[in-house]
Short mmCIF file of C-alpha atoms and ligand atoms in Angstrom, two decimals:
data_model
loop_
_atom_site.label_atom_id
_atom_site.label_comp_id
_atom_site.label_asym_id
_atom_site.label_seq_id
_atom_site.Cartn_x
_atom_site.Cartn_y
_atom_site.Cartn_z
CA UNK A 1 47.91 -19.81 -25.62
CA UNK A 2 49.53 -18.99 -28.72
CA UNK A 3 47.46 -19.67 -32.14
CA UNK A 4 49.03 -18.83 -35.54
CA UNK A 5 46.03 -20.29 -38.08
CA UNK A 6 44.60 -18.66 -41.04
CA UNK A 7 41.79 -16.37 -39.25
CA UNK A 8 44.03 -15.49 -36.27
CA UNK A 9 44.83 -11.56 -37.04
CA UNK A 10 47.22 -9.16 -35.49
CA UNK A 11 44.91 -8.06 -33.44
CA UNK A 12 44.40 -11.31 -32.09
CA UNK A 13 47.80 -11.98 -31.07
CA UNK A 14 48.04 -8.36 -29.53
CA UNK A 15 45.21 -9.35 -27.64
CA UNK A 16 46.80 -12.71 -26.60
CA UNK A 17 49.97 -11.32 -25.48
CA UNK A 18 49.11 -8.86 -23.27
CA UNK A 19 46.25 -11.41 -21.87
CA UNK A 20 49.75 -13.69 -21.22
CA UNK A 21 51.14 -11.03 -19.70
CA UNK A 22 48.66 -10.04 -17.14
CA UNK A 23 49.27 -12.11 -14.43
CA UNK A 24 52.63 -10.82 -13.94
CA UNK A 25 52.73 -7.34 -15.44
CA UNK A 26 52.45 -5.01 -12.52
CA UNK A 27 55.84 -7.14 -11.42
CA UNK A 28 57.42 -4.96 -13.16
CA UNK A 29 58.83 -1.11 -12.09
CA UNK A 30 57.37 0.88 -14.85
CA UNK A 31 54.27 -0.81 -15.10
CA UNK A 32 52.95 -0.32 -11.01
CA UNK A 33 53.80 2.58 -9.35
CA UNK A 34 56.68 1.43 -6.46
CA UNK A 35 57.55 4.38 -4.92
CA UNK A 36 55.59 7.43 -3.00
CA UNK A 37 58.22 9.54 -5.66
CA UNK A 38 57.14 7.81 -8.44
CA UNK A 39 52.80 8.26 -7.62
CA UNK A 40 53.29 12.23 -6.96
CA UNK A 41 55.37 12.55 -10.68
CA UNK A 42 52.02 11.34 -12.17
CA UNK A 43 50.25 12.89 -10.34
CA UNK A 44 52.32 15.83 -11.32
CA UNK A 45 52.12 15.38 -14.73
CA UNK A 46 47.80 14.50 -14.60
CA UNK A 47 47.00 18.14 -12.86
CA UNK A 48 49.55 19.90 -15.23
CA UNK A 49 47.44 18.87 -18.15
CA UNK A 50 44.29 18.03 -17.15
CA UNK A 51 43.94 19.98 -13.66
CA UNK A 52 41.73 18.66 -11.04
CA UNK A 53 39.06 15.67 -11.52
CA UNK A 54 36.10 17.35 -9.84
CA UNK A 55 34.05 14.21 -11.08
CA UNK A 56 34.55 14.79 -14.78
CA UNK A 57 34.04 11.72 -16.65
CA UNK A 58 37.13 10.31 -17.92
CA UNK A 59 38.25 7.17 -20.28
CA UNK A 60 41.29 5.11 -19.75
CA UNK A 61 42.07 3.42 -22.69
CA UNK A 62 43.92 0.24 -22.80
CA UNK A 63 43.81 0.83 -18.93
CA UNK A 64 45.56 -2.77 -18.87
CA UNK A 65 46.00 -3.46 -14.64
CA UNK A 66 44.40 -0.25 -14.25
CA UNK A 67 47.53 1.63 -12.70
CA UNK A 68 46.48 4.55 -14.58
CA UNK A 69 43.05 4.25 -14.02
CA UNK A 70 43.91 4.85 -10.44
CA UNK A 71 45.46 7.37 -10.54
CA UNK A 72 43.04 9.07 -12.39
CA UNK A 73 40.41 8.38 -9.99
CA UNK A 74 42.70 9.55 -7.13
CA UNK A 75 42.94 13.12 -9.20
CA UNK A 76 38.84 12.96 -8.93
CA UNK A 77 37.84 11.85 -12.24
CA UNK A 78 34.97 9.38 -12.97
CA UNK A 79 36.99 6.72 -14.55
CA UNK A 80 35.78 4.72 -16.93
CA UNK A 81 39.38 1.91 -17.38
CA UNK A 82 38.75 0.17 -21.12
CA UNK A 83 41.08 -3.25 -22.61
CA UNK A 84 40.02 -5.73 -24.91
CA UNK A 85 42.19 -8.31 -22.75
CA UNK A 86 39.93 -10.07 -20.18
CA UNK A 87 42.78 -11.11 -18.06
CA UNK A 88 44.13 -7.59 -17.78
CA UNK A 89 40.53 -6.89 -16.93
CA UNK A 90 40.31 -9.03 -14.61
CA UNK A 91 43.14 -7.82 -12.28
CA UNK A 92 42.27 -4.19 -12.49
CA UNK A 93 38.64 -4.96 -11.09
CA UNK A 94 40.53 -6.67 -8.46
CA UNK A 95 42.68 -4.23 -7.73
CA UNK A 96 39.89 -1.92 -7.19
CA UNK A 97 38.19 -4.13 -5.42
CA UNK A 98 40.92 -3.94 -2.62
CA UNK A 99 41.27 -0.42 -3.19
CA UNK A 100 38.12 0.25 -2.84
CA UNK A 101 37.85 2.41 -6.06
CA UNK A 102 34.50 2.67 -7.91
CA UNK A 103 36.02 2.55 -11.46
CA UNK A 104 34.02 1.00 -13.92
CA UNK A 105 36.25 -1.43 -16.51
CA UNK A 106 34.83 -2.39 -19.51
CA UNK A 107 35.77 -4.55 -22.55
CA UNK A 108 36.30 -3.11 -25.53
CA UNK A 109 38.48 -2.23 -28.67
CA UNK A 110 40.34 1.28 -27.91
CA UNK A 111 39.99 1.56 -32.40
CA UNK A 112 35.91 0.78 -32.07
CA UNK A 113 35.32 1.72 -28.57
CA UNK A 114 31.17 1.27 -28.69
CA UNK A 115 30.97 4.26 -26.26
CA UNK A 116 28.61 6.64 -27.26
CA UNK A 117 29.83 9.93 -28.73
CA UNK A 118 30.72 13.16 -27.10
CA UNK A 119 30.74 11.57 -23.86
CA UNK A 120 34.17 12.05 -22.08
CA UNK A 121 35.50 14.97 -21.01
CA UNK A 122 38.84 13.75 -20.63
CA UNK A 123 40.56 10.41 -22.51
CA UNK A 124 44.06 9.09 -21.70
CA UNK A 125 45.90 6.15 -22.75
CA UNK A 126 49.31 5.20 -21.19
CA UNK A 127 51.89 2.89 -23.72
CA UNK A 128 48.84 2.39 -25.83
CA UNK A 129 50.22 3.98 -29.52
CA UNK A 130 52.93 1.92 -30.01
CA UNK A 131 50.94 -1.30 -30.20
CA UNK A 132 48.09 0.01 -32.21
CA UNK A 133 47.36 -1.30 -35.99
CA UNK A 134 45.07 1.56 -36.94
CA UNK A 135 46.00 4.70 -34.98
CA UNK A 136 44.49 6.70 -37.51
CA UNK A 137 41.19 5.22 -36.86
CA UNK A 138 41.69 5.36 -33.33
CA UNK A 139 42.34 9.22 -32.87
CA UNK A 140 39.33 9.58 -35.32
CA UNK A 141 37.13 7.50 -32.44
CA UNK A 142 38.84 9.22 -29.56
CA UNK A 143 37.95 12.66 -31.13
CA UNK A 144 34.59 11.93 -31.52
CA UNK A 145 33.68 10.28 -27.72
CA UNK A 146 35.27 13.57 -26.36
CA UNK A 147 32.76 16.89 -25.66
CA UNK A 148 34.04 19.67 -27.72
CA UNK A 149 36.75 21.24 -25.73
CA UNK A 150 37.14 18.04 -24.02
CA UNK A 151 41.08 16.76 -23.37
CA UNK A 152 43.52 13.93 -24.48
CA UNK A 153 46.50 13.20 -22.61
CA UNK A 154 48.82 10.03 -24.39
CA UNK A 155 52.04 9.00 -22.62
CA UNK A 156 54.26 6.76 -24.50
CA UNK A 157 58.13 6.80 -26.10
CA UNK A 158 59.52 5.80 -28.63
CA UNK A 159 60.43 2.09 -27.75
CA UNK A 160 61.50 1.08 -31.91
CA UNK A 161 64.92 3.30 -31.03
CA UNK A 162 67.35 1.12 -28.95
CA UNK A 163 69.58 2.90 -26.91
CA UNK A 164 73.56 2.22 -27.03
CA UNK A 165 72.89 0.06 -23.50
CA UNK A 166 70.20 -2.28 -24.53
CA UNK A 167 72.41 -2.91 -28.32
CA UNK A 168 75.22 -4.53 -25.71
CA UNK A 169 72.82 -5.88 -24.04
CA UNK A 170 71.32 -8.08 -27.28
CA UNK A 171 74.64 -8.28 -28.25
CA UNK A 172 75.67 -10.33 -25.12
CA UNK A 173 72.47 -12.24 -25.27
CA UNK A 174 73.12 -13.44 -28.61
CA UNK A 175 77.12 -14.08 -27.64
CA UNK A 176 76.16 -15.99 -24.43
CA UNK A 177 73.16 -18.14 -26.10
CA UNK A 178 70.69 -15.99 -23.32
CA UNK A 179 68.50 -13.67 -25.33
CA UNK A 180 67.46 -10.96 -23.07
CA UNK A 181 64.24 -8.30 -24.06
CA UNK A 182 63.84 -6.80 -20.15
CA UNK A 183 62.18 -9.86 -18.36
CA UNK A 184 60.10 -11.79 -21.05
CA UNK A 185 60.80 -15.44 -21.56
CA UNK A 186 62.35 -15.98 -25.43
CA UNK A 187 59.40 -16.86 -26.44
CA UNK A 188 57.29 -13.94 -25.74
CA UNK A 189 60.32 -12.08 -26.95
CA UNK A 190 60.14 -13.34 -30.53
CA UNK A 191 56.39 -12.97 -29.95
CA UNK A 192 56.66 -9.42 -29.17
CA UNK A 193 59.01 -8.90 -31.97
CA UNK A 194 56.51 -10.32 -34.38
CA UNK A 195 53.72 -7.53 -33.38
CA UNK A 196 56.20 -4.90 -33.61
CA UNK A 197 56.67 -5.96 -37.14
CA UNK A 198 53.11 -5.57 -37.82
CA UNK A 199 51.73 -2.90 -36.18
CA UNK A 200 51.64 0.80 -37.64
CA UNK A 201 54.58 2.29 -35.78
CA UNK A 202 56.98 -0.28 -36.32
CA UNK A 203 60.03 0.79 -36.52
CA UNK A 204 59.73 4.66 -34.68
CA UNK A 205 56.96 6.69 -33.05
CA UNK A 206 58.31 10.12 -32.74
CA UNK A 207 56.14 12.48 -31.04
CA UNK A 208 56.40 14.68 -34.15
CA UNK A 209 54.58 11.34 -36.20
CA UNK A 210 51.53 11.62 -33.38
CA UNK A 211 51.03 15.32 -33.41
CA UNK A 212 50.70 15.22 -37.15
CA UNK A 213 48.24 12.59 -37.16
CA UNK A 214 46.09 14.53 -34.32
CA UNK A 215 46.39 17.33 -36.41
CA UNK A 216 44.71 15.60 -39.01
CA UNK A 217 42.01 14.19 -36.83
CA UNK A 218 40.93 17.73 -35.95
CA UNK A 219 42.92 18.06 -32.47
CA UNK A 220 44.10 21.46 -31.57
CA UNK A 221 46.46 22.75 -28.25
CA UNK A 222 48.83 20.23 -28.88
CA UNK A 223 51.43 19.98 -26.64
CA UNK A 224 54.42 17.38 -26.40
CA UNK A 225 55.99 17.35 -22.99
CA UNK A 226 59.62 15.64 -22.07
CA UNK A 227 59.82 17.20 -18.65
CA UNK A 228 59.10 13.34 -17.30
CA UNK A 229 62.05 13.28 -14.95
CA UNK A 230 61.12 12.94 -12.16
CA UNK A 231 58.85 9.37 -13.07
CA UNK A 232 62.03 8.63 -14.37
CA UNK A 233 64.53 8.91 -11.44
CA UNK A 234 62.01 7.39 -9.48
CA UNK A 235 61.35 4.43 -11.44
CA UNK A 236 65.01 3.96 -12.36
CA UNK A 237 65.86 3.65 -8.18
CA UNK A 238 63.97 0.90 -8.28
CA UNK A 239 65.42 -0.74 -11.19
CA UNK A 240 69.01 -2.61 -11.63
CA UNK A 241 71.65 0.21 -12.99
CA UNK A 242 71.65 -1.22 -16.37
CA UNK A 243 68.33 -1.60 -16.81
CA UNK A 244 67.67 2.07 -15.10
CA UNK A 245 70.50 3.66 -17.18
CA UNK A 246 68.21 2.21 -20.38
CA UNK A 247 65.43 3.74 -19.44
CA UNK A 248 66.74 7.29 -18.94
CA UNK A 249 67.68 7.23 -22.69
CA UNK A 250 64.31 6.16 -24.05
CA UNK A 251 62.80 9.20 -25.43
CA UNK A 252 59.32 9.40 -23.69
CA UNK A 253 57.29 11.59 -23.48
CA UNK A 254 53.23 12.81 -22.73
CA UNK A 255 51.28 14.38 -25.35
CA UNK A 256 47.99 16.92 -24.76
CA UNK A 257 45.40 17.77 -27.18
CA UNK A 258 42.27 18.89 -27.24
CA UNK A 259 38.74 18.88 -29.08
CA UNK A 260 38.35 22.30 -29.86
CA UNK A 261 35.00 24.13 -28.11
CA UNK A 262 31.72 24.66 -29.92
CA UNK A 263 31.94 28.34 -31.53
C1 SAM B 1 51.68 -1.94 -22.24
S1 SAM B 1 50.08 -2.37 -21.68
C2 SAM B 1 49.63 -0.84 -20.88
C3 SAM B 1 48.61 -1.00 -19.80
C4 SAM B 1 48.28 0.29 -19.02
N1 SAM B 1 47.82 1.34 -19.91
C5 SAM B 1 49.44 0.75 -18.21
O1 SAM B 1 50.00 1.80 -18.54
O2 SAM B 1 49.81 0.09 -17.23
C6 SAM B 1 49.16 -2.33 -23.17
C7 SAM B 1 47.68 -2.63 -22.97
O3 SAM B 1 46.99 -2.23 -24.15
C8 SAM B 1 45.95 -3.15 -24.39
N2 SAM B 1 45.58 -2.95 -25.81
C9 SAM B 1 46.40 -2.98 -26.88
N3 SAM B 1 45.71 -2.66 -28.00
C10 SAM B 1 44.44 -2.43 -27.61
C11 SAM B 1 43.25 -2.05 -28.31
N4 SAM B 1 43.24 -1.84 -29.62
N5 SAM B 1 42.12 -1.90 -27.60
C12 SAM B 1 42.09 -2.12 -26.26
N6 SAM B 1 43.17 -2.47 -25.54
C13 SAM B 1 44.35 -2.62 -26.21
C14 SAM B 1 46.54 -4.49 -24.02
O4 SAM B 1 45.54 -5.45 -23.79
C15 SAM B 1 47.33 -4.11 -22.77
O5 SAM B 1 46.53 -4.25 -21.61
#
Protein backbone atom coordinates (compact mmCIF):
# COMPACT_ATOMS: atom_id res chain seq x y z
CA UNK A 1 0.00 0.00 0.00
CA UNK A 2 1.50 3.17 -0.77
CA UNK A 3 -0.65 6.51 0.04
CA UNK A 4 0.81 9.97 -0.69
CA UNK A 5 -2.50 12.35 0.29
CA UNK A 6 -2.54 15.44 2.29
CA UNK A 7 -2.75 13.84 5.99
CA UNK A 8 -0.36 10.97 5.17
CA UNK A 9 2.95 12.08 7.29
CA UNK A 10 6.43 10.77 7.34
CA UNK A 11 5.74 8.81 9.88
CA UNK A 12 3.16 7.17 8.05
CA UNK A 13 5.13 6.12 5.22
CA UNK A 14 7.98 4.91 7.66
CA UNK A 15 5.42 2.92 9.10
CA UNK A 16 4.21 1.60 5.68
CA UNK A 17 7.49 0.63 4.45
CA UNK A 18 8.79 -1.37 6.90
CA UNK A 19 5.08 -3.01 7.25
CA UNK A 20 5.95 -3.83 3.19
CA UNK A 21 8.91 -5.10 4.14
CA UNK A 22 8.06 -7.57 6.75
CA UNK A 23 7.19 -10.45 5.02
CA UNK A 24 10.49 -10.80 3.56
CA UNK A 25 12.94 -9.00 5.82
CA UNK A 26 14.60 -11.71 7.81
CA UNK A 27 15.53 -12.97 3.97
CA UNK A 28 18.07 -11.04 4.25
CA UNK A 29 21.86 -11.75 5.98
CA UNK A 30 22.07 -8.84 8.26
CA UNK A 31 18.69 -8.76 9.29
CA UNK A 32 18.39 -12.79 10.81
CA UNK A 33 21.16 -14.18 12.31
CA UNK A 34 22.55 -17.15 9.62
CA UNK A 35 25.36 -18.41 11.14
CA UNK A 36 26.30 -20.07 14.77
CA UNK A 37 29.46 -17.21 14.22
CA UNK A 38 27.28 -14.60 13.62
CA UNK A 39 24.62 -15.41 17.09
CA UNK A 40 27.84 -15.71 19.53
CA UNK A 41 29.27 -11.97 18.06
CA UNK A 42 25.97 -10.61 19.52
CA UNK A 43 25.96 -12.31 21.97
CA UNK A 44 29.43 -11.06 22.49
CA UNK A 45 28.74 -7.70 22.12
CA UNK A 46 25.10 -7.94 24.61
CA UNK A 47 27.25 -9.35 27.81
CA UNK A 48 30.12 -6.83 27.09
CA UNK A 49 27.72 -4.02 27.71
CA UNK A 50 24.99 -5.11 29.43
CA UNK A 51 26.37 -8.42 31.24
CA UNK A 52 24.06 -11.15 32.05
CA UNK A 53 20.03 -10.96 31.85
CA UNK A 54 19.28 -12.50 35.23
CA UNK A 55 15.52 -11.56 34.44
CA UNK A 56 16.04 -7.82 34.27
CA UNK A 57 13.37 -6.23 32.39
CA UNK A 58 14.43 -5.07 29.13
CA UNK A 59 12.82 -2.99 26.01
CA UNK A 60 13.51 -3.68 22.42
CA UNK A 61 12.66 -0.90 20.53
CA UNK A 62 11.68 -1.06 16.98
CA UNK A 63 12.28 -4.86 17.69
CA UNK A 64 10.95 -5.23 13.93
CA UNK A 65 11.05 -9.50 13.38
CA UNK A 66 12.24 -9.62 16.78
CA UNK A 67 15.88 -10.97 15.94
CA UNK A 68 17.09 -8.85 18.62
CA UNK A 69 14.52 -9.45 20.89
CA UNK A 70 15.79 -12.96 20.90
CA UNK A 71 18.66 -12.63 21.55
CA UNK A 72 18.06 -10.65 24.36
CA UNK A 73 15.89 -13.12 25.90
CA UNK A 74 18.52 -15.85 25.23
CA UNK A 75 21.09 -13.47 27.43
CA UNK A 76 18.12 -13.78 30.27
CA UNK A 77 16.41 -10.59 30.02
CA UNK A 78 12.60 -10.10 30.31
CA UNK A 79 12.01 -8.75 26.92
CA UNK A 80 9.58 -6.57 26.26
CA UNK A 81 10.06 -6.34 21.70
CA UNK A 82 8.12 -2.77 20.72
CA UNK A 83 7.22 -1.57 16.59
CA UNK A 84 4.56 0.49 15.48
CA UNK A 85 4.38 -1.87 12.26
CA UNK A 86 1.73 -4.61 12.79
CA UNK A 87 3.12 -6.79 10.16
CA UNK A 88 6.59 -6.76 11.66
CA UNK A 89 4.63 -7.56 14.77
CA UNK A 90 3.11 -10.07 13.57
CA UNK A 91 6.11 -12.26 12.52
CA UNK A 92 8.07 -11.73 15.66
CA UNK A 93 5.08 -13.22 17.80
CA UNK A 94 5.37 -15.97 15.41
CA UNK A 95 8.65 -16.47 15.61
CA UNK A 96 8.38 -16.83 19.25
CA UNK A 97 5.74 -18.80 19.02
CA UNK A 98 7.98 -21.55 17.37
CA UNK A 99 10.69 -20.67 19.54
CA UNK A 100 8.99 -20.97 22.27
CA UNK A 101 10.12 -17.58 23.79
CA UNK A 102 7.83 -15.74 26.26
CA UNK A 103 8.57 -12.20 24.89
CA UNK A 104 5.90 -9.90 25.09
CA UNK A 105 5.56 -7.52 21.66
CA UNK A 106 3.67 -4.63 21.84
CA UNK A 107 2.59 -1.79 19.49
CA UNK A 108 3.78 1.31 19.94
CA UNK A 109 5.71 4.53 18.81
CA UNK A 110 9.57 4.10 19.97
CA UNK A 111 9.22 8.59 20.16
CA UNK A 112 5.83 8.17 22.56
CA UNK A 113 6.32 4.76 23.83
CA UNK A 114 3.10 4.81 26.48
CA UNK A 115 5.25 2.66 28.84
CA UNK A 116 5.23 3.85 32.13
CA UNK A 117 8.33 5.61 33.46
CA UNK A 118 11.35 4.28 35.18
CA UNK A 119 10.46 0.91 34.24
CA UNK A 120 13.32 -0.79 32.22
CA UNK A 121 16.40 -1.59 33.36
CA UNK A 122 17.89 -2.06 30.15
CA UNK A 123 16.59 -0.47 26.48
CA UNK A 124 18.15 -1.37 23.11
CA UNK A 125 17.27 -0.57 19.68
CA UNK A 126 19.08 -2.19 16.67
CA UNK A 127 19.07 0.14 13.08
CA UNK A 128 16.44 2.18 14.78
CA UNK A 129 18.29 6.01 14.69
CA UNK A 130 18.68 6.33 11.29
CA UNK A 131 14.99 6.22 10.46
CA UNK A 132 13.79 8.32 13.30
CA UNK A 133 12.09 11.96 12.69
CA UNK A 134 12.46 13.15 16.26
CA UNK A 135 15.48 11.48 17.90
CA UNK A 136 15.67 14.17 20.23
CA UNK A 137 12.36 13.37 21.59
CA UNK A 138 13.05 9.87 21.53
CA UNK A 139 16.29 9.75 23.79
CA UNK A 140 14.27 12.21 26.06
CA UNK A 141 11.45 9.14 26.34
CA UNK A 142 14.06 6.43 26.48
CA UNK A 143 15.78 8.30 29.43
CA UNK A 144 12.89 8.60 31.29
CA UNK A 145 11.33 4.66 31.01
CA UNK A 146 14.88 3.61 32.25
CA UNK A 147 15.53 3.19 36.40
CA UNK A 148 18.27 5.49 37.30
CA UNK A 149 21.41 3.67 36.57
CA UNK A 150 19.53 1.68 34.15
CA UNK A 151 21.41 0.95 30.48
CA UNK A 152 21.02 1.82 26.70
CA UNK A 153 22.72 -0.08 24.18
CA UNK A 154 21.96 1.42 20.20
CA UNK A 155 23.60 -0.41 17.28
CA UNK A 156 23.43 1.28 14.03
CA UNK A 157 26.05 2.91 11.20
CA UNK A 158 26.14 5.35 9.37
CA UNK A 159 24.20 4.14 6.18
CA UNK A 160 23.94 8.20 4.47
CA UNK A 161 27.97 7.54 3.62
CA UNK A 162 28.26 5.30 0.48
CA UNK A 163 31.23 3.44 0.25
CA UNK A 164 33.52 3.52 -3.08
CA UNK A 165 31.75 -0.19 -3.91
CA UNK A 166 28.13 0.61 -3.66
CA UNK A 167 28.97 4.35 -5.91
CA UNK A 168 29.96 1.62 -8.89
CA UNK A 169 27.44 -0.17 -8.02
CA UNK A 170 24.60 2.84 -8.66
CA UNK A 171 26.72 3.81 -11.24
CA UNK A 172 26.19 0.52 -13.22
CA UNK A 173 22.58 0.48 -12.27
CA UNK A 174 21.96 3.71 -13.77
CA UNK A 175 24.36 2.71 -17.02
CA UNK A 176 22.55 -0.66 -17.48
CA UNK A 177 18.81 0.79 -16.93
CA UNK A 178 18.80 -1.80 -13.50
CA UNK A 179 18.79 0.39 -10.43
CA UNK A 180 20.14 -1.62 -7.67
CA UNK A 181 19.72 -0.43 -3.58
CA UNK A 182 20.77 -4.19 -2.02
CA UNK A 183 17.55 -6.25 -2.86
CA UNK A 184 14.54 -3.76 -2.87
CA UNK A 185 12.40 -3.57 -5.95
CA UNK A 186 12.83 0.25 -7.64
CA UNK A 187 10.08 1.15 -6.21
CA UNK A 188 10.73 0.70 -2.63
CA UNK A 189 14.09 2.09 -3.57
CA UNK A 190 12.82 5.54 -4.52
CA UNK A 191 10.50 4.97 -1.55
CA UNK A 192 13.28 4.51 0.77
CA UNK A 193 15.10 7.37 -0.70
CA UNK A 194 12.17 9.62 -0.05
CA UNK A 195 12.28 8.86 3.95
CA UNK A 196 15.87 9.33 3.99
CA UNK A 197 15.20 12.76 2.72
CA UNK A 198 12.95 13.45 5.50
CA UNK A 199 13.99 12.04 8.44
CA UNK A 200 16.46 13.82 11.00
CA UNK A 201 19.71 12.12 10.04
CA UNK A 202 19.52 12.45 6.51
CA UNK A 203 22.40 12.76 5.05
CA UNK A 204 25.07 11.27 8.07
CA UNK A 205 24.69 9.81 11.56
CA UNK A 206 28.10 9.81 13.00
CA UNK A 207 28.37 8.32 16.30
CA UNK A 208 29.91 11.60 17.46
CA UNK A 209 26.12 13.34 16.32
CA UNK A 210 24.38 10.54 18.86
CA UNK A 211 26.66 10.89 21.79
CA UNK A 212 26.11 14.60 21.74
CA UNK A 213 22.51 14.36 21.67
CA UNK A 214 22.59 11.70 24.72
CA UNK A 215 24.65 14.03 26.34
CA UNK A 216 22.06 16.45 26.19
CA UNK A 217 19.32 14.14 27.26
CA UNK A 218 21.15 13.57 30.55
CA UNK A 219 23.01 10.14 29.56
CA UNK A 220 26.31 9.56 31.13
CA UNK A 221 29.11 6.38 30.53
CA UNK A 222 28.93 6.80 27.05
CA UNK A 223 30.72 4.57 25.14
CA UNK A 224 30.98 4.11 21.21
CA UNK A 225 32.29 0.73 20.26
CA UNK A 226 33.66 -0.32 16.53
CA UNK A 227 35.15 -3.59 17.67
CA UNK A 228 31.99 -5.28 15.56
CA UNK A 229 34.16 -7.61 13.55
CA UNK A 230 33.46 -10.42 14.14
CA UNK A 231 29.27 -9.84 13.22
CA UNK A 232 30.88 -8.60 10.36
CA UNK A 233 33.03 -11.47 8.93
CA UNK A 234 30.32 -13.58 9.78
CA UNK A 235 27.61 -11.89 8.09
CA UNK A 236 29.78 -10.99 5.08
CA UNK A 237 30.43 -15.17 4.50
CA UNK A 238 27.15 -15.33 3.93
CA UNK A 239 26.80 -12.57 1.58
CA UNK A 240 27.95 -12.27 -2.31
CA UNK A 241 31.70 -10.65 -2.31
CA UNK A 242 30.46 -7.41 -3.50
CA UNK A 243 27.83 -7.03 -1.41
CA UNK A 244 30.11 -8.41 1.70
CA UNK A 245 33.07 -6.18 0.68
CA UNK A 246 30.22 -3.13 1.13
CA UNK A 247 29.44 -3.96 4.23
CA UNK A 248 32.91 -4.13 5.79
CA UNK A 249 33.27 -0.40 4.86
CA UNK A 250 30.06 0.84 6.45
CA UNK A 251 31.08 2.48 9.57
CA UNK A 252 28.90 0.74 12.30
CA UNK A 253 29.06 0.71 15.29
CA UNK A 254 27.14 0.05 19.08
CA UNK A 255 26.72 2.78 21.42
CA UNK A 256 26.27 2.40 25.58
CA UNK A 257 24.89 4.87 27.88
CA UNK A 258 23.50 5.00 30.90
CA UNK A 259 20.90 6.81 33.31
CA UNK A 260 23.01 7.89 35.93
CA UNK A 261 22.09 6.29 39.69
CA UNK A 262 20.05 8.12 42.31
CA UNK A 263 22.71 10.04 44.62
C1 LIG B 1 15.59 -1.76 9.94
S1 LIG B 1 14.20 -2.36 10.82
C2 LIG B 1 15.03 -3.03 12.25
C3 LIG B 1 14.28 -4.13 12.93
C4 LIG B 1 15.01 -4.79 14.11
N1 LIG B 1 15.39 -3.82 15.12
C5 LIG B 1 16.22 -5.55 13.65
O1 LIG B 1 17.33 -5.13 13.96
O2 LIG B 1 16.07 -6.58 12.98
C6 LIG B 1 13.48 -0.89 11.42
C7 LIG B 1 12.25 -1.12 12.28
O3 LIG B 1 11.97 0.09 12.98
C8 LIG B 1 10.57 0.24 13.08
N2 LIG B 1 10.36 1.67 13.40
C9 LIG B 1 10.84 2.74 12.73
N3 LIG B 1 10.51 3.87 13.38
C10 LIG B 1 9.81 3.50 14.47
C11 LIG B 1 9.20 4.22 15.54
N4 LIG B 1 9.26 5.55 15.62
N5 LIG B 1 8.57 3.52 16.50
C12 LIG B 1 8.49 2.16 16.45
N6 LIG B 1 9.04 1.43 15.46
C13 LIG B 1 9.71 2.09 14.49
C14 LIG B 1 10.06 -0.24 11.74
O4 LIG B 1 8.69 -0.57 11.80
C15 LIG B 1 10.97 -1.45 11.51
O5 LIG B 1 10.39 -2.63 12.05
Amino acid sequence: MHFTGSNYSIRDEIKNFWSDRAATFDESVGHEIYSEAEYRGWKRLILKHLGEGRGQAALDLACGTGVFSHLMHDAGFKVTGLDWSDAMLEQARSKARHRGAEIRFVAGDAENTMEPPQSYDVITNRFLIWTLVDPIAAFNEWFCLLKPGGKLLILDGDWGKESWIKKLQKAWGRLSGRPCVAGLSSEMAERHRRIREQVYFSSSMSAEAIVALLQASGFCDIVVDRKLMDIHIAQARKMPLLRGLDCMLYDRYAISARKPSLS
